[in-house]
Coordinates of C-alpha atoms in Angstrom, one line a residue:
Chain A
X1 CA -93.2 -136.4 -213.0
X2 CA -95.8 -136.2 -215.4
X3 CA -95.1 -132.5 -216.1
X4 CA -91.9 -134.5 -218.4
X5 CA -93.0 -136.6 -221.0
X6 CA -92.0 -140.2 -220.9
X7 CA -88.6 -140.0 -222.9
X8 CA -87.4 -137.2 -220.0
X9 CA -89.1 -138.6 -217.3
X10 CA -87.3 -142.2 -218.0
X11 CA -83.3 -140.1 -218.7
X12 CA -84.3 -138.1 -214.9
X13 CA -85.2 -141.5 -213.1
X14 CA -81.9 -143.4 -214.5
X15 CA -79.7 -140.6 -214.0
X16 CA -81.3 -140.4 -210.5
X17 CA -80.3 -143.9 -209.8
X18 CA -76.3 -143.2 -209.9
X19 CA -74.8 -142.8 -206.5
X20 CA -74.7 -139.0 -205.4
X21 CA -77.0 -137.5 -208.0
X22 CA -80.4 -136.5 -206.4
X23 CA -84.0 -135.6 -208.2
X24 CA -82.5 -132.2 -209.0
X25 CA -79.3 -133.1 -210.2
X26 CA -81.1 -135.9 -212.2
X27 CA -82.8 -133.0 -213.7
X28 CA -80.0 -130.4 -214.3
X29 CA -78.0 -133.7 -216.3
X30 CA -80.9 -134.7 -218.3
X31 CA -81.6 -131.4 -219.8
X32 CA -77.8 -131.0 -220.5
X33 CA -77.5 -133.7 -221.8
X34 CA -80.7 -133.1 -224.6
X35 CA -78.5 -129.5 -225.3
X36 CA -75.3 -131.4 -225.9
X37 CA -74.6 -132.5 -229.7
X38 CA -75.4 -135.9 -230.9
X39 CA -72.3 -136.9 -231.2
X40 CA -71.4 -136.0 -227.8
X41 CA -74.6 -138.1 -226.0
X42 CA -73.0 -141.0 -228.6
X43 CA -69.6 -140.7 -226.9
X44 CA -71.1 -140.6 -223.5
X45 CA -73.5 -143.5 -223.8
X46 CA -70.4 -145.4 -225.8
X47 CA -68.2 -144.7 -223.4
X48 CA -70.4 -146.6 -220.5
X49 CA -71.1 -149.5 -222.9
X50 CA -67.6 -149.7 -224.3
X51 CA -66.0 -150.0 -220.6
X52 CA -69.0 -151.9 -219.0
X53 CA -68.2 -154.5 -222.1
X54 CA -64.5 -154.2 -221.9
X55 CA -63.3 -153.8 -218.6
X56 CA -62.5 -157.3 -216.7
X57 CA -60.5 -157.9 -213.7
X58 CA -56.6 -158.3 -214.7
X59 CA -56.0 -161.8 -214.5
X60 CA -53.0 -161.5 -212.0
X61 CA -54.0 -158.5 -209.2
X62 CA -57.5 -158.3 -210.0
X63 CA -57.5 -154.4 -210.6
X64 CA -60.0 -153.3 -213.4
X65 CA -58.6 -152.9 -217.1
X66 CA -59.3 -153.9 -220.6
X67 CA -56.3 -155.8 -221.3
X68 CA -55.2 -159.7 -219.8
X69 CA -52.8 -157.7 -217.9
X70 CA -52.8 -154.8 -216.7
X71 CA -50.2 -151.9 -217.5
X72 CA -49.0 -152.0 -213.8
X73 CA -48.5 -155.9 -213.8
X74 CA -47.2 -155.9 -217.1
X75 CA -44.3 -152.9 -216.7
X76 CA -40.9 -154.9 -215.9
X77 CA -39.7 -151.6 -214.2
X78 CA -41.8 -152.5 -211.4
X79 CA -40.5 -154.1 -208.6
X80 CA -43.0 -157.7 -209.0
X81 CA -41.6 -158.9 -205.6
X82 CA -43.8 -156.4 -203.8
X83 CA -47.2 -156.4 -203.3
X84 CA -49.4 -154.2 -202.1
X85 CA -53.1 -154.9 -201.2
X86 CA -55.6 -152.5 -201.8
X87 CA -59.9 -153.1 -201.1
X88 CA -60.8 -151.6 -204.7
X89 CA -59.5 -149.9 -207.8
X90 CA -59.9 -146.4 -206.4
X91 CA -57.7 -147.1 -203.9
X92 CA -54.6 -148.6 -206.1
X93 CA -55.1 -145.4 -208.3
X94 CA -55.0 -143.3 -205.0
X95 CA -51.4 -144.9 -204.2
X96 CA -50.5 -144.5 -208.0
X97 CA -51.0 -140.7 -208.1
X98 CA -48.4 -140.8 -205.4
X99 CA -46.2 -141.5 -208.3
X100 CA -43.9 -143.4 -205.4
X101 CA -45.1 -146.8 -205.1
X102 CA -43.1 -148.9 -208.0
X103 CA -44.1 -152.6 -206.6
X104 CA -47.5 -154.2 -207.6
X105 CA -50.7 -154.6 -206.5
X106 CA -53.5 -156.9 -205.7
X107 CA -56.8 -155.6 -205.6
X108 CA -59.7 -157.8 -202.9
X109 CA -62.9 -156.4 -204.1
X110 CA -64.1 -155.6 -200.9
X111 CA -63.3 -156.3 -197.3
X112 CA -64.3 -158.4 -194.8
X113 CA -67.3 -157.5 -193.1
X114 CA -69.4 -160.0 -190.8
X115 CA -71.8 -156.9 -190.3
X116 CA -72.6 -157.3 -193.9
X117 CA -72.3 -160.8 -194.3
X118 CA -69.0 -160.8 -196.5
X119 CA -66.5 -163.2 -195.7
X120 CA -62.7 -164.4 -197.2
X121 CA -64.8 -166.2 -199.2
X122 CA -66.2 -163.2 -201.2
X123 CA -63.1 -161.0 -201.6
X124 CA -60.0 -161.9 -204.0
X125 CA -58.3 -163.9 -201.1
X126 CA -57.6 -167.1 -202.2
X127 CA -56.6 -165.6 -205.5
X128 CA -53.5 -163.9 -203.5
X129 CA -52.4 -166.7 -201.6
X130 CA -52.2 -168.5 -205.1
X131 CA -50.1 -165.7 -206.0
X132 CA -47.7 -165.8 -203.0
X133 CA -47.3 -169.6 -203.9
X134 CA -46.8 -169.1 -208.0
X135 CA -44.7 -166.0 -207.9
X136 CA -41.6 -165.1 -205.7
X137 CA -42.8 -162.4 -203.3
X138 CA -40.6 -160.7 -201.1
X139 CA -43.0 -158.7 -199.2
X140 CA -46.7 -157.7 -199.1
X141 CA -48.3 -154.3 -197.9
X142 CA -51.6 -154.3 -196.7
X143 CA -53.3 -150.7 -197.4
X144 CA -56.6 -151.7 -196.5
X145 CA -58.4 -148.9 -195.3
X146 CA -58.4 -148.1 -191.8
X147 CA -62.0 -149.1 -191.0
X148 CA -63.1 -151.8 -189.1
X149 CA -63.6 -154.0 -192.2
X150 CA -60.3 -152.8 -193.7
X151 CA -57.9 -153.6 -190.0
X152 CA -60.2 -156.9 -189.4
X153 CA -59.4 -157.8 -193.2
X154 CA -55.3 -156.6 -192.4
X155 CA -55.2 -158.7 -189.4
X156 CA -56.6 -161.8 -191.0
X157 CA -54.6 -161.2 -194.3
X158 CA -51.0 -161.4 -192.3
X159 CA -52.3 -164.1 -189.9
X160 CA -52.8 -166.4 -193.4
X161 CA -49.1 -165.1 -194.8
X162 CA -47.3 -165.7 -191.3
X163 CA -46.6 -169.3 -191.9
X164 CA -45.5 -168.9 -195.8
X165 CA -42.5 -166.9 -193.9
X166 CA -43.0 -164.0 -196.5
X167 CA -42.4 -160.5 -194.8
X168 CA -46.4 -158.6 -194.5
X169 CA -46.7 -155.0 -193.5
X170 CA -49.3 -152.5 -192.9
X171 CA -49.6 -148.8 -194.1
X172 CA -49.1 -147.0 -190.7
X173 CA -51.7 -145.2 -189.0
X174 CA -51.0 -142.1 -190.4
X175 CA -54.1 -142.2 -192.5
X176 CA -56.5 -141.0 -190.3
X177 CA -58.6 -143.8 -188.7
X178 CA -62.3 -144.1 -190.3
X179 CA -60.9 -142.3 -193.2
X180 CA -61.5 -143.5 -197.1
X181 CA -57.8 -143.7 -198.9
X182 CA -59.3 -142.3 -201.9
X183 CA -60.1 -139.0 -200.3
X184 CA -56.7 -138.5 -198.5
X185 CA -54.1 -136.4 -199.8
X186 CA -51.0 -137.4 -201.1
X187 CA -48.6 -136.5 -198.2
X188 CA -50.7 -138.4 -196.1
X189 CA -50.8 -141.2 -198.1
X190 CA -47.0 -141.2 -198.7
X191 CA -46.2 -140.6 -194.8
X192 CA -48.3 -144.0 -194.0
X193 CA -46.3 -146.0 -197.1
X194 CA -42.8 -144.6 -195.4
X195 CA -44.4 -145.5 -192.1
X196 CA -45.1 -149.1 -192.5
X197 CA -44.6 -151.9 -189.8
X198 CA -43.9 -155.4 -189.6
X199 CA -47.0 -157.8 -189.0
Chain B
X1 CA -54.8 -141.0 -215.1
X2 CA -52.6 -143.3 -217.1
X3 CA -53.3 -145.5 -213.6
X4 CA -56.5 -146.4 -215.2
X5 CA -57.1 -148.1 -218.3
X6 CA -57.5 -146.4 -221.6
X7 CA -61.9 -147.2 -221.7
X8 CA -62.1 -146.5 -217.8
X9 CA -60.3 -143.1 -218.2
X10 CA -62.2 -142.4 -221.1
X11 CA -65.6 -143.0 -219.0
X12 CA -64.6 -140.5 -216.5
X13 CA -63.3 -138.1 -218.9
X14 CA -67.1 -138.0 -220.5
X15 CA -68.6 -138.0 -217.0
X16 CA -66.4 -135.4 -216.0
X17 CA -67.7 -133.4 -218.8
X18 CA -71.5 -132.8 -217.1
X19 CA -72.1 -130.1 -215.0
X20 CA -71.3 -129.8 -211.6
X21 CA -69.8 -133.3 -211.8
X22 CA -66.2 -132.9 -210.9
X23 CA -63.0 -135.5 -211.3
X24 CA -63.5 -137.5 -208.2
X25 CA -67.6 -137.9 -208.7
X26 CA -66.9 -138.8 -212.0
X27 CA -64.6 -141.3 -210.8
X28 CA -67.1 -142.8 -208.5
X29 CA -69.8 -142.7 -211.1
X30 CA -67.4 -144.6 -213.4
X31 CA -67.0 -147.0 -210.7
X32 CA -70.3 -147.3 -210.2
X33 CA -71.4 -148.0 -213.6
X34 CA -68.5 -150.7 -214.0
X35 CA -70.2 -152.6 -211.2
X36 CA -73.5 -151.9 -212.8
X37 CA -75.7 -154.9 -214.6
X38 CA -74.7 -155.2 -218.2
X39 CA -78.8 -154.7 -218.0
X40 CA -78.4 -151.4 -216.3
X41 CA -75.8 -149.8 -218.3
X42 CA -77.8 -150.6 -221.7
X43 CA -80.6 -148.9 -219.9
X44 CA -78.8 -146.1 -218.9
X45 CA -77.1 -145.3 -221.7
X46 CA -80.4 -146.2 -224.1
X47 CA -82.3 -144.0 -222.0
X48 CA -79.9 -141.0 -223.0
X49 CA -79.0 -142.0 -226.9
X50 CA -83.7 -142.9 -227.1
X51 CA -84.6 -138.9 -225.2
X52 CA -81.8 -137.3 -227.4
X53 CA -82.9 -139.1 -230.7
X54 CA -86.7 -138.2 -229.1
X55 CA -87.4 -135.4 -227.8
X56 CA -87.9 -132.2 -229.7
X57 CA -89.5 -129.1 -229.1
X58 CA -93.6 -129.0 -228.5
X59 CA -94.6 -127.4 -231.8
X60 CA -96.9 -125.1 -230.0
X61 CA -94.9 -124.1 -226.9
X62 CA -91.7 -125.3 -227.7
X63 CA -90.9 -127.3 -224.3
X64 CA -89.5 -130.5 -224.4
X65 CA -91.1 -133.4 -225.5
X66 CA -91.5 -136.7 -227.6
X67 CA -94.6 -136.2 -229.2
X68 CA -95.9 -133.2 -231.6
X69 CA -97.6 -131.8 -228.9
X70 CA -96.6 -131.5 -225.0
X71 CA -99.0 -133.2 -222.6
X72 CA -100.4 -129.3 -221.5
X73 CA -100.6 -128.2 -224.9
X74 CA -103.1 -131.7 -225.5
X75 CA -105.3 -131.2 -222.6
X76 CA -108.2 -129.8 -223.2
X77 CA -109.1 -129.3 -219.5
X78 CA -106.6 -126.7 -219.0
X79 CA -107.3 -122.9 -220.0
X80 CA -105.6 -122.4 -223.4
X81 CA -106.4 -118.6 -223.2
X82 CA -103.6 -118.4 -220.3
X83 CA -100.4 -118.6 -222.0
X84 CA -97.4 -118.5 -219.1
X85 CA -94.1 -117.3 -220.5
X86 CA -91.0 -119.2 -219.3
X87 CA -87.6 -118.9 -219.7
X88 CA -86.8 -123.0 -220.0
X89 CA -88.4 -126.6 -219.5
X90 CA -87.3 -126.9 -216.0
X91 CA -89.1 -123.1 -214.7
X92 CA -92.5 -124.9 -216.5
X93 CA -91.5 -128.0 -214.6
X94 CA -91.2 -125.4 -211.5
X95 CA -94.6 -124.3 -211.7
X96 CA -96.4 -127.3 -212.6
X97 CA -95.2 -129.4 -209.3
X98 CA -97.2 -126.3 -207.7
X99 CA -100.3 -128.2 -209.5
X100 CA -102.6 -125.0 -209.0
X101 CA -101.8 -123.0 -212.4
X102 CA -104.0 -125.3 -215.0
X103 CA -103.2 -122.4 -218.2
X104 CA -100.7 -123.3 -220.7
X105 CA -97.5 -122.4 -221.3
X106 CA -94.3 -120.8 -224.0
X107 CA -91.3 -121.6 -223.4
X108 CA -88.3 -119.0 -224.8
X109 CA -85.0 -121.2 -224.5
X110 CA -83.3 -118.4 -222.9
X111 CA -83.5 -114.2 -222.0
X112 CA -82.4 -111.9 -223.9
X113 CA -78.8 -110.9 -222.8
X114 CA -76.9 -108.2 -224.4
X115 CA -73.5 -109.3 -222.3
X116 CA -73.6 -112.9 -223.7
X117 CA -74.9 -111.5 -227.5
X118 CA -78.8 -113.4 -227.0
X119 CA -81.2 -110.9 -228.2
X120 CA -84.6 -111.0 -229.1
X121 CA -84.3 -113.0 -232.6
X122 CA -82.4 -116.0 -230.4
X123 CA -85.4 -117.0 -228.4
X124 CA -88.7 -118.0 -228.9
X125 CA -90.1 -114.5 -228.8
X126 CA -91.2 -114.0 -232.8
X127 CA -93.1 -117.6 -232.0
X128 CA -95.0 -116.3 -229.2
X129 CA -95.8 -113.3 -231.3
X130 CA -97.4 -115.9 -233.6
X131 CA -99.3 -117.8 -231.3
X132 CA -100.9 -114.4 -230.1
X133 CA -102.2 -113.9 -233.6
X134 CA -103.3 -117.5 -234.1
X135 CA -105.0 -118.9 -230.9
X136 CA -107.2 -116.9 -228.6
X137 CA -105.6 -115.3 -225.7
X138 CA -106.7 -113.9 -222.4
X139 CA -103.7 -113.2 -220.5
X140 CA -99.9 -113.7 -220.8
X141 CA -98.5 -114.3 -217.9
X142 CA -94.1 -113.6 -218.1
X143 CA -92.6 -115.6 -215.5
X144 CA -89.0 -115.6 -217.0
X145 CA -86.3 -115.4 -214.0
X146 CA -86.0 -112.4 -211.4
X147 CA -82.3 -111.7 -212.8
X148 CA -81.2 -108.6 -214.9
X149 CA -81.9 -110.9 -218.1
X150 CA -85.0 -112.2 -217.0
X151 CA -86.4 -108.5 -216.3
X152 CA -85.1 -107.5 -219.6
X153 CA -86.8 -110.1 -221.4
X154 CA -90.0 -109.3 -219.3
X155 CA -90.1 -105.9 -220.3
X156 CA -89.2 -106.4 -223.7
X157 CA -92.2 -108.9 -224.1
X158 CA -94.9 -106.4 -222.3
X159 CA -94.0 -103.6 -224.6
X160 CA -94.5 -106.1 -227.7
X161 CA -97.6 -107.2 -226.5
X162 CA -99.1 -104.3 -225.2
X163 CA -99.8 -103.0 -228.2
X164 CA -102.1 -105.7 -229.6
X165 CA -104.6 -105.2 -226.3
X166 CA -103.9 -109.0 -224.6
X167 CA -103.2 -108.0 -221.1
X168 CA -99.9 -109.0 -219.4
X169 CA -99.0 -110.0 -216.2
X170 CA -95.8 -110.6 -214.7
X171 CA -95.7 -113.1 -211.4
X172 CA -94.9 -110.8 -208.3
X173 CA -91.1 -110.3 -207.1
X174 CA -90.7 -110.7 -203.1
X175 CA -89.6 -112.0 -200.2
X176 CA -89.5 -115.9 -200.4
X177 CA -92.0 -117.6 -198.4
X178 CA -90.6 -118.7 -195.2
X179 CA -87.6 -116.2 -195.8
X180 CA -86.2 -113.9 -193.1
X181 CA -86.3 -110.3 -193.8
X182 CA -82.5 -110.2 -192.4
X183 CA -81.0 -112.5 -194.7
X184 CA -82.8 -110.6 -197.7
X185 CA -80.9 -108.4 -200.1
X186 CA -82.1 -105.0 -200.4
X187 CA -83.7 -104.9 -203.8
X188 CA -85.5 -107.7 -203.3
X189 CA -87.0 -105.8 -199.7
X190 CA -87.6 -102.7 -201.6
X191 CA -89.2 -105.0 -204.9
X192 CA -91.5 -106.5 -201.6
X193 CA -92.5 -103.0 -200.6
X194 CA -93.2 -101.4 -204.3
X195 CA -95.8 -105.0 -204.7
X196 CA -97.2 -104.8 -201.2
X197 CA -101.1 -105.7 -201.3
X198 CA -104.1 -104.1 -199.2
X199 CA -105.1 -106.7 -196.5

């Protein structure tokens, strides 16, 4: 890319390093983002600092927020006896634009995969069978999603709760299997929350 | 999105400010960046706030760049008598992957478009005039876009510069290489025709 000089050529290759956003893209963002005002480059770049600097895991269910707790955890007008497990943020936020779920959450981080060497070990695991001991829990939804890594991580997640004598679930089957919950609509997503079954 | 916190909605509001980056990519791309190195962020966003605070307009053809003069302008192995007209950075960019036209090069920062109010005075147009008094040309070469705005512009240049004797060229409108007649709108097959060259 020598036809940019250095200062464009360096924006196109980091921009170019974000998931999704190919040489052309790279090149379409860079030179939009040279038009836009200072102030607006300012708030983009601050905003990536800001929240890279900010945002932690919430202490309780591990989703991402820049508080201790975060505002799901923290709002008494949700049922704290129920908890659902999700693999990442994205996917509590899916169930929250459902606007139907009023229980909590705990978020793993990931899922278990022995393709790609991640084990219980490596996902927020432990952290929720501290949870089920500290706090009174009457029930906890598993919406994995419905991948291999997300139903190996379900079955091993209720075989661990079993004994504890605390009721586990599973989203039903309505999402469709190999699908992503953050790209599934609404309805779908409600129909698999209505559908649960016992573990 | 009050389902994410206040800095991670903020991130994907910015994001979702570039173009042809919609809600959900920006959501991924937040995502992304969260689980970024603190490194990598500070790269990313440096690499934006150092090429906005950096690069300014060649002072000679008015592309983007960080120093006083572009790369082209500097070298003295290309032909400095060749000056190609371009609507933007990225059509120069265009042309120089090619790596077989070794002139130089103006670029306009726009067309002239009557609909959206641009006319002559809003692109570089009196600077070209300049340069054509200053330097020593052979041959301008107008290579803006093949749209309605771009032929305006192209015509509006020629009859400028036809007056001061520098001939003017404009790069040949046809069917694509590798293109199928079929698929071809007709102006572009009659535009093929009216150009056709003795074999």
């Amino acid at each position: 890319m020598d036809y940019y000089s250095k200062e464009i050529s360096k924006l196109i290759q980091e921009l170019s390093g974000l998931p999704g956003i190919g040489a052309k893209t790279a090149q379409r963002l860079a030179f939009h983002i040279l038009n836009m005002s200072n102030e607006q480059v300012q708030d983009l770049a601050g905003a990536m600092l800001s929240a890279k600097q900010n945002v932690k895991y919430c202490k309780r269910c591990f989703t991402l927020t820049d508080e201790e707790l975060c505002p799901i955890c923290k709002n008494a007008a949700r049922n704290q006896k129920q908890i659902m497990v999700v693999e990442n943020t994205r996917d509590l936020a899916a169930y929250e634009k459902t606007g139907k779920f009023d229980g909590v959450y705990h978020v793993l981080h990931g899922a278990i995969s022995p393709m790609l060497g991640i084990g219980p070990g490596d996902i927020k695991l432990k952290e929720l069978m501290q949870r089920l001991q500290t706090e009174e829990v009457d029930e906890v939804i598993i919406a994995t999603n419905s991948s291999l890594e997300g139903e190996t991580t379900a079955m091993y997640i209720s075989k661990l709760i079993k004994p504890t004598g605390i009721k586990v679930t599973r989203i039903a089957s309505g999402v469709p299997v190999g699908g992503d919950l953050e790209y599934i609509d609404e309805v779908t997503l409600l129909r698999a929350l209505e559908g649960r079954t016992e573990l």
